[in-house]
């Protein structure tokens, strides 16, 4: 009932059709030759992320082993990091089972230099709640996977079919108490980004 | 004021203004946020182009809204999302309640949604035996304090950390006198983690819904919307009809503008795109009108539906900063709220369009180029015409119009005024004169401009 009522009222009250603006110009405004990795690094670091430029997975393992105590629960969605629990094998488990995860390691192929955001879909996450419920989050990205702005990011995403996707740009944070920035609200207390050369 | 039961803006603002240091602190804090917005905006050479593009996309949305709504519904349904329609706040609240009731759920976790504030959902559910916990830290704080949010992005911006410490001590068991934001945030983290892990239902707002794909986007810094939605068996999203955008690529424009305008951040920590429910859970979306289709038909105020709720107009508004959000006695405070509220109830909110200096700063910072101060000015005319303006103001305006229309009366009035200011200043510098309440009265000149001009002309000619 309300559906018809609302649609009729909207149709009756909406003005004559106006065209959509040109979007192409925004796609082409930024210089894609600039050093996107260093731009990303500056923005992401300012947003509270730890960014590491690494040459291979051994370096990533060394950093993780250095930062986390042995025996803590780590889930990884990467074949190359197989010392940890493989996300694929636990993806059908109830999300509540991940409440004790210390670190989740994920991989993406899309990062945005202008705002430090990394695009992750449900497939990259294994389970939707994993990048949120873990105490810490790490994301691996190739050095050629960065685009300048959100305009190009949505060009890359295009018409992709996903159940869920998120731009994640840092650790969970809040500034609700007298505008003091506090890292570690409900989600991960840190975001480490490994840029693979 | 006409016969309203709630206090109006001037009286509520007068209450807020009693504590002068707090007013100054409130003013400075919000100006600091506004300054951060400027820094972020100026870093993008294409900022003005982005604003213009966003504005044009929204014009297109409003002019094709019925089509986009149907398109969104069809695509969301195809994705496995269940779509509901609510004509007003009451119907919205009933739908939420029935979804919970059918599943025997009595506890829900809620992420930020100003629409549910507009609908007074929490009170409604409480009356029906449902326990709701707000999970955005600022919202949780005002919820524990039994207050509404005083700002759409910064809900507890009016509270000092010591007051928050007292609230947490009483409700969450933190140490007495603890006021360190880090420790208080950690206390809330532990408390809310328990909530996320035990609630079967989560409600969120919607920042943007995409007609082309049937997905919707929620932006948070804390990740609370995701923690709630991913751990619950049912996710209810409440959305006003104006939140639609045509295509996924348009998100690129709005996500670039939203947080830069709101807090000066380049993007929120999380911009989450919900397209399909995850295995074993449901997503329901409630599309709410609640007066929006009426506003769509008001040509002069239609633009207000372009609003993306960044709060930039509040942060820059000298009246908002110095009178606090609660003085607006409506869910959305500040300049944009003062345009939206009279659409819902012109009589109840007749005071709000007058709580503006019409300085235009709100329009200047608006990321979707809403002509906010012009609309406030237009509302004043409508409200006066409809007879909802304060009696005293109407009388004074009539007297002024009469005086300005007659040169004799005008000259006489000016002369009397100057004499009163000179020989009996106490007659105007007192509390009976409402104009004096917020202002120093000027010193009157000895002669009027007309007298001076006539004298000067005379001297020249002689």
PDB file of C-alpha atoms in Angstrom, chain A:
ATOM      1  CA  UNK A   1       0.000   0.000   0.000  1.00  0.00           C
ATOM      2  CA  UNK A   2       2.571   2.549   1.117  1.00  0.00           C
ATOM      3  CA  UNK A   3       4.789   1.606  -1.802  1.00  0.00           C
ATOM      4  CA  UNK A   4       2.194   2.769  -4.344  1.00  0.00           C
ATOM      5  CA  UNK A   5       1.344   5.823  -2.276  1.00  0.00           C
ATOM      6  CA  UNK A   6       4.978   6.918  -1.996  1.00  0.00           C
ATOM      7  CA  UNK A   7       5.807   6.263  -5.644  1.00  0.00           C
ATOM      8  CA  UNK A   8       2.697   8.135  -6.793  1.00  0.00           C
ATOM      9  CA  UNK A   9       3.490  11.131  -4.566  1.00  0.00           C
ATOM     10  CA  UNK A  10       7.116  11.180  -5.729  1.00  0.00           C
ATOM     11  CA  UNK A  11       6.127  10.910  -9.368  1.00  0.00           C
ATOM     12  CA  UNK A  12       3.591  13.707  -8.996  1.00  0.00           C
ATOM     13  CA  UNK A  13       5.994  16.035  -7.170  1.00  0.00           C
ATOM     14  CA  UNK A  14       9.280  15.456  -8.991  1.00  0.00           C
ATOM     15  CA  UNK A  15      10.416  18.162 -11.426  1.00  0.00           C
ATOM     16  CA  UNK A  16      10.984  17.667 -15.156  1.00  0.00           C
ATOM     17  CA  UNK A  17      13.885  15.334 -15.948  1.00  0.00           C
ATOM     18  CA  UNK A  18      17.384  16.786 -15.730  1.00  0.00           C
ATOM     19  CA  UNK A  19      20.434  15.144 -17.334  1.00  0.00           C
ATOM     20  CA  UNK A  20      23.344  13.460 -15.552  1.00  0.00           C
ATOM     21  CA  UNK A  21      26.654  15.371 -15.653  1.00  0.00           C
ATOM     22  CA  UNK A  22      29.729  14.308 -17.570  1.00  0.00           C
ATOM     23  CA  UNK A  23      31.813  11.954 -15.398  1.00  0.00           C
ATOM     24  CA  UNK A  24      34.609  11.398 -17.853  1.00  0.00           C
ATOM     25  CA  UNK A  25      36.423  14.622 -16.985  1.00  0.00           C
ATOM     26  CA  UNK A  26      36.880  13.512 -13.349  1.00  0.00           C
ATOM     27  CA  UNK A  27      38.426  10.243 -14.532  1.00  0.00           C
ATOM     28  CA  UNK A  28      41.075  12.068 -16.498  1.00  0.00           C
ATOM     29  CA  UNK A  29      41.932  15.010 -14.236  1.00  0.00           C
ATOM     30  CA  UNK A  30      44.681  13.408 -12.175  1.00  0.00           C
ATOM     31  CA  UNK A  31      48.147  12.688 -13.464  1.00  0.00           C
ATOM     32  CA  UNK A  32      48.536   8.907 -13.394  1.00  0.00           C
ATOM     33  CA  UNK A  33      52.308   9.154 -13.814  1.00  0.00           C
ATOM     34  CA  UNK A  34      52.860  10.576 -10.341  1.00  0.00           C
ATOM     35  CA  UNK A  35      54.405   8.290  -7.739  1.00  0.00           C
ATOM     36  CA  UNK A  36      51.224   6.727  -6.417  1.00  0.00           C
ATOM     37  CA  UNK A  37      52.991   4.486  -3.889  1.00  0.00           C
ATOM     38  CA  UNK A  38      54.632   7.380  -2.078  1.00  0.00           C
ATOM     39  CA  UNK A  39      51.418   9.405  -2.169  1.00  0.00           C
ATOM     40  CA  UNK A  40      49.494   6.441  -0.781  1.00  0.00           C
ATOM     41  CA  UNK A  41      52.133   5.932   1.910  1.00  0.00           C
ATOM     42  CA  UNK A  42      51.907   9.536   3.106  1.00  0.00           C
ATOM     43  CA  UNK A  43      48.114   9.543   3.305  1.00  0.00           C
ATOM     44  CA  UNK A  44      47.797   6.063   4.849  1.00  0.00           C
ATOM     45  CA  UNK A  45      50.447   6.811   7.473  1.00  0.00           C
ATOM     46  CA  UNK A  46      48.679  10.059   8.378  1.00  0.00           C
ATOM     47  CA  UNK A  47      45.500   7.997   8.798  1.00  0.00           C
ATOM     48  CA  UNK A  48      47.190   5.743  11.360  1.00  0.00           C
ATOM     49  CA  UNK A  49      48.254   2.800   9.143  1.00  0.00           C
ATOM     50  CA  UNK A  50      51.703   1.158   9.206  1.00  0.00           C
ATOM     51  CA  UNK A  51      53.010   0.847   5.664  1.00  0.00           C
ATOM     52  CA  UNK A  52      55.895  -1.499   4.731  1.00  0.00           C
ATOM     53  CA  UNK A  53      57.464  -1.775   1.292  1.00  0.00           C
ATOM     54  CA  UNK A  54      58.661  -5.374   0.977  1.00  0.00           C
ATOM     55  CA  UNK A  55      60.382  -7.546  -1.628  1.00  0.00           C
ATOM     56  CA  UNK A  56      58.682 -10.848  -0.878  1.00  0.00           C
ATOM     57  CA  UNK A  57      56.603 -12.966   1.448  1.00  0.00           C
ATOM     58  CA  UNK A  58      59.573 -13.940   3.613  1.00  0.00           C
ATOM     59  CA  UNK A  59      59.892 -10.303   4.611  1.00  0.00           C
ATOM     60  CA  UNK A  60      56.191 -10.150   5.452  1.00  0.00           C
ATOM     61  CA  UNK A  61      56.472 -13.312   7.577  1.00  0.00           C
ATOM     62  CA  UNK A  62      59.480 -11.886   9.385  1.00  0.00           C
ATOM     63  CA  UNK A  63      57.597  -8.693  10.252  1.00  0.00           C
ATOM     64  CA  UNK A  64      54.499 -10.599  11.419  1.00  0.00           C
ATOM     65  CA  UNK A  65      56.580 -13.015  13.507  1.00  0.00           C
ATOM     66  CA  UNK A  66      58.355 -10.083  15.049  1.00  0.00           C
ATOM     67  CA  UNK A  67      55.140  -8.195  15.884  1.00  0.00           C
ATOM     68  CA  UNK A  68      52.985 -11.092  17.135  1.00  0.00           C
ATOM     69  CA  UNK A  69      53.644 -13.615  19.885  1.00  0.00           C
ATOM     70  CA  UNK A  70      53.856 -17.241  18.781  1.00  0.00           C
ATOM     71  CA  UNK A  71      50.645 -19.179  19.275  1.00  0.00           C
ATOM     72  CA  UNK A  72      48.172 -16.313  18.763  1.00  0.00           C
ATOM     73  CA  UNK A  73      45.339 -17.000  16.334  1.00  0.00           C
ATOM     74  CA  UNK A  74      46.201 -15.654  12.885  1.00  0.00           C
ATOM     75  CA  UNK A  75      43.996 -16.161   9.829  1.00  0.00           C
ATOM     76  CA  UNK A  76      45.440 -15.587   6.374  1.00  0.00           C
ATOM     77  CA  UNK A  77      43.684 -15.483   3.018  1.00  0.00           C
ATOM     78  CA  UNK A  78      46.985 -15.847   1.131  1.00  0.00           C
ATOM     79  CA  UNK A  79      48.402 -19.142  -0.189  1.00  0.00           C
ATOM     80  CA  UNK A  80      51.875 -17.717   0.269  1.00  0.00           C
ATOM     81  CA  UNK A  81      51.330 -17.247   4.007  1.00  0.00           C
ATOM     82  CA  UNK A  82      50.361 -20.848   4.777  1.00  0.00           C
ATOM     83  CA  UNK A  83      51.858 -21.046   8.274  1.00  0.00           C
ATOM     84  CA  UNK A  84      48.634 -19.534   9.557  1.00  0.00           C
ATOM     85  CA  UNK A  85      45.004 -20.689   9.500  1.00  0.00           C
ATOM     86  CA  UNK A  86      43.874 -20.513   5.891  1.00  0.00           C
ATOM     87  CA  UNK A  87      40.781 -18.322   5.487  1.00  0.00           C
ATOM     88  CA  UNK A  88      39.323 -20.576   2.802  1.00  0.00           C
ATOM     89  CA  UNK A  89      39.052 -23.472   5.259  1.00  0.00           C
ATOM     90  CA  UNK A  90      37.128 -21.483   7.887  1.00  0.00           C
ATOM     91  CA  UNK A  91      34.976 -19.264   5.698  1.00  0.00           C
ATOM     92  CA  UNK A  92      31.778 -21.186   6.400  1.00  0.00           C
ATOM     93  CA  UNK A  93      32.239 -20.999  10.156  1.00  0.00           C
ATOM     94  CA  UNK A  94      29.961 -18.781  12.197  1.00  0.00           C
ATOM     95  CA  UNK A  95      31.416 -15.258  12.467  1.00  0.00           C
ATOM     96  CA  UNK A  96      31.239 -15.422  16.251  1.00  0.00           C
ATOM     97  CA  UNK A  97      34.015 -18.058  16.180  1.00  0.00           C
ATOM     98  CA  UNK A  98      36.470 -15.380  15.117  1.00  0.00           C
ATOM     99  CA  UNK A  99      36.150 -13.356  18.311  1.00  0.00           C
ATOM    100  CA  UNK A 100      39.597 -14.516  19.459  1.00  0.00           C
ATOM    101  CA  UNK A 101      41.444 -13.784  16.199  1.00  0.00           C
ATOM    102  CA  UNK A 102      44.523 -11.674  16.836  1.00  0.00           C
ATOM    103  CA  UNK A 103      45.462 -10.942  13.228  1.00  0.00           C
ATOM    104  CA  UNK A 104      43.788 -11.287   9.844  1.00  0.00           C
ATOM    105  CA  UNK A 105      45.943 -11.052   6.700  1.00  0.00           C
ATOM    106  CA  UNK A 106      44.167 -10.305   3.412  1.00  0.00           C
ATOM    107  CA  UNK A 107      45.164  -9.441  -0.142  1.00  0.00           C
ATOM    108  CA  UNK A 108      43.789  -6.814  -2.505  1.00  0.00           C
ATOM    109  CA  UNK A 109      44.472  -5.638  -6.029  1.00  0.00           C
ATOM    110  CA  UNK A 110      43.116  -2.112  -5.597  1.00  0.00           C
ATOM    111  CA  UNK A 111      44.394   0.759  -3.483  1.00  0.00           C
ATOM    112  CA  UNK A 112      43.603   4.480  -3.751  1.00  0.00           C
ATOM    113  CA  UNK A 113      46.432   7.008  -3.426  1.00  0.00           C
ATOM    114  CA  UNK A 114      44.286  10.080  -2.641  1.00  0.00           C
ATOM    115  CA  UNK A 115      42.756   8.675   0.555  1.00  0.00           C
ATOM    116  CA  UNK A 116      44.635   5.552   1.576  1.00  0.00           C
ATOM    117  CA  UNK A 117      41.652   3.284   0.942  1.00  0.00           C
ATOM    118  CA  UNK A 118      42.037  -0.407   0.055  1.00  0.00           C
ATOM    119  CA  UNK A 119      39.203  -2.195  -1.743  1.00  0.00           C
ATOM    120  CA  UNK A 120      38.322  -5.640  -0.391  1.00  0.00           C
ATOM    121  CA  UNK A 121      35.392  -7.810  -1.401  1.00  0.00           C
ATOM    122  CA  UNK A 122      33.823 -10.713   0.417  1.00  0.00           C
ATOM    123  CA  UNK A 123      35.952 -13.100  -1.679  1.00  0.00           C
ATOM    124  CA  UNK A 124      39.139 -11.404  -0.477  1.00  0.00           C
ATOM    125  CA  UNK A 125      37.941 -11.547   3.130  1.00  0.00           C
ATOM    126  CA  UNK A 126      36.826 -15.159   3.378  1.00  0.00           C
ATOM    127  CA  UNK A 127      34.262 -14.222   6.010  1.00  0.00           C
ATOM    128  CA  UNK A 128      32.723 -10.724   6.048  1.00  0.00           C
ATOM    129  CA  UNK A 129      33.375 -10.131   9.695  1.00  0.00           C
ATOM    130  CA  UNK A 130      37.072 -11.108   9.627  1.00  0.00           C
ATOM    131  CA  UNK A 131      38.589  -7.699   8.804  1.00  0.00           C
ATOM    132  CA  UNK A 132      36.470  -6.151  11.572  1.00  0.00           C
ATOM    133  CA  UNK A 133      36.539  -8.637  14.431  1.00  0.00           C
ATOM    134  CA  UNK A 134      40.293  -9.312  14.439  1.00  0.00           C
ATOM    135  CA  UNK A 135      42.345  -7.295  16.921  1.00  0.00           C
ATOM    136  CA  UNK A 136      44.707  -6.380  14.071  1.00  0.00           C
ATOM    137  CA  UNK A 137      44.462  -6.334  10.279  1.00  0.00           C
ATOM    138  CA  UNK A 138      47.137  -6.626   7.601  1.00  0.00           C
ATOM    139  CA  UNK A 139      46.637  -6.210   3.860  1.00  0.00           C
ATOM    140  CA  UNK A 140      49.042  -7.193   1.088  1.00  0.00           C
ATOM    141  CA  UNK A 141      48.975  -5.202  -2.172  1.00  0.00           C
ATOM    142  CA  UNK A 142      51.212  -5.050  -5.244  1.00  0.00           C
ATOM    143  CA  UNK A 143      53.030  -1.786  -5.957  1.00  0.00           C
ATOM    144  CA  UNK A 144      51.274  -1.506  -9.336  1.00  0.00           C
ATOM    145  CA  UNK A 145      47.799  -1.869  -7.863  1.00  0.00           C
ATOM    146  CA  UNK A 146      47.263   1.783  -6.930  1.00  0.00           C
ATOM    147  CA  UNK A 147      45.025   4.273  -8.711  1.00  0.00           C
ATOM    148  CA  UNK A 148      45.087   8.060  -8.100  1.00  0.00           C
ATOM    149  CA  UNK A 149      41.513   8.786  -6.963  1.00  0.00           C
ATOM    150  CA  UNK A 150      38.134   7.227  -6.257  1.00  0.00           C
ATOM    151  CA  UNK A 151      37.098   8.090  -9.834  1.00  0.00           C
ATOM    152  CA  UNK A 152      39.609   5.564 -11.225  1.00  0.00           C
ATOM    153  CA  UNK A 153      38.866   3.135  -8.395  1.00  0.00           C
ATOM    154  CA  UNK A 154      35.264   2.763  -9.525  1.00  0.00           C
ATOM    155  CA  UNK A 155      36.465   2.372 -13.115  1.00  0.00           C
ATOM    156  CA  UNK A 156      38.511  -0.622 -11.938  1.00  0.00           C
ATOM    157  CA  UNK A 157      35.615  -2.042  -9.921  1.00  0.00           C
ATOM    158  CA  UNK A 158      33.273  -1.506 -12.856  1.00  0.00           C
ATOM    159  CA  UNK A 159      30.257  -3.796 -12.842  1.00  0.00           C
ATOM    160  CA  UNK A 160      31.896  -6.424 -10.604  1.00  0.00           C
ATOM    161  CA  UNK A 161      29.469  -8.729  -8.856  1.00  0.00           C
ATOM    162  CA  UNK A 162      30.063  -8.940  -5.113  1.00  0.00           C
ATOM    163  CA  UNK A 163      27.891  -9.710  -2.142  1.00  0.00           C
ATOM    164  CA  UNK A 164      29.789  -7.277   0.009  1.00  0.00           C
ATOM    165  CA  UNK A 165      32.778  -4.988  -0.488  1.00  0.00           C
ATOM    166  CA  UNK A 166      34.502  -2.312   1.566  1.00  0.00           C
ATOM    167  CA  UNK A 167      37.037   0.441   1.202  1.00  0.00           C
ATOM    168  CA  UNK A 168      39.199   0.214   4.309  1.00  0.00           C
ATOM    169  CA  UNK A 169      41.550   3.128   4.913  1.00  0.00           C
ATOM    170  CA  UNK A 170      43.041   2.538   8.353  1.00  0.00           C
ATOM    171  CA  UNK A 171      42.581   1.091  11.808  1.00  0.00           C
ATOM    172  CA  UNK A 172      39.193   1.441  13.489  1.00  0.00           C
ATOM    173  CA  UNK A 173      39.110   4.857  15.144  1.00  0.00           C
ATOM    174  CA  UNK A 174      36.938   7.439  16.846  1.00  0.00           C
ATOM    175  CA  UNK A 175      37.147  11.063  17.900  1.00  0.00           C
ATOM    176  CA  UNK A 176      33.825  11.242  19.698  1.00  0.00           C
ATOM    177  CA  UNK A 177      35.279  12.259  23.054  1.00  0.00           C
ATOM    178  CA  UNK A 178      36.245  15.936  22.809  1.00  0.00           C
ATOM    179  CA  UNK A 179      37.577  15.332  19.296  1.00  0.00           C
ATOM    180  CA  UNK A 180      40.605  13.426  20.644  1.00  0.00           C
ATOM    181  CA  UNK A 181      41.614  10.843  18.062  1.00  0.00           C
ATOM    182  CA  UNK A 182      41.660   7.357  19.579  1.00  0.00           C
ATOM    183  CA  UNK A 183      42.811   4.376  17.508  1.00  0.00           C
ATOM    184  CA  UNK A 184      41.035   1.081  18.155  1.00  0.00           C
ATOM    185  CA  UNK A 185      37.286   1.668  18.496  1.00  0.00           C
ATOM    186  CA  UNK A 186      35.369  -1.552  17.724  1.00  0.00           C
ATOM    187  CA  UNK A 187      37.412  -3.030  14.909  1.00  0.00           C
ATOM    188  CA  UNK A 188      41.160  -3.629  14.448  1.00  0.00           C
ATOM    189  CA  UNK A 189      43.543  -1.680  16.635  1.00  0.00           C
ATOM    190  CA  UNK A 190      46.016  -1.476  13.768  1.00  0.00           C
ATOM    191  CA  UNK A 191      46.224  -1.744   9.991  1.00  0.00           C
ATOM    192  CA  UNK A 192      49.522  -2.886   8.470  1.00  0.00           C
ATOM    193  CA  UNK A 193      49.889  -2.588   4.723  1.00  0.00           C
ATOM    194  CA  UNK A 194      52.560  -4.595   2.881  1.00  0.00           C
ATOM    195  CA  UNK A 195      53.356  -3.174  -0.540  1.00  0.00           C
ATOM    196  CA  UNK A 196      54.984  -5.906  -2.642  1.00  0.00           C
ATOM    197  CA  UNK A 197      57.539  -4.782  -5.185  1.00  0.00           C
TER     198      UNK A 197
END
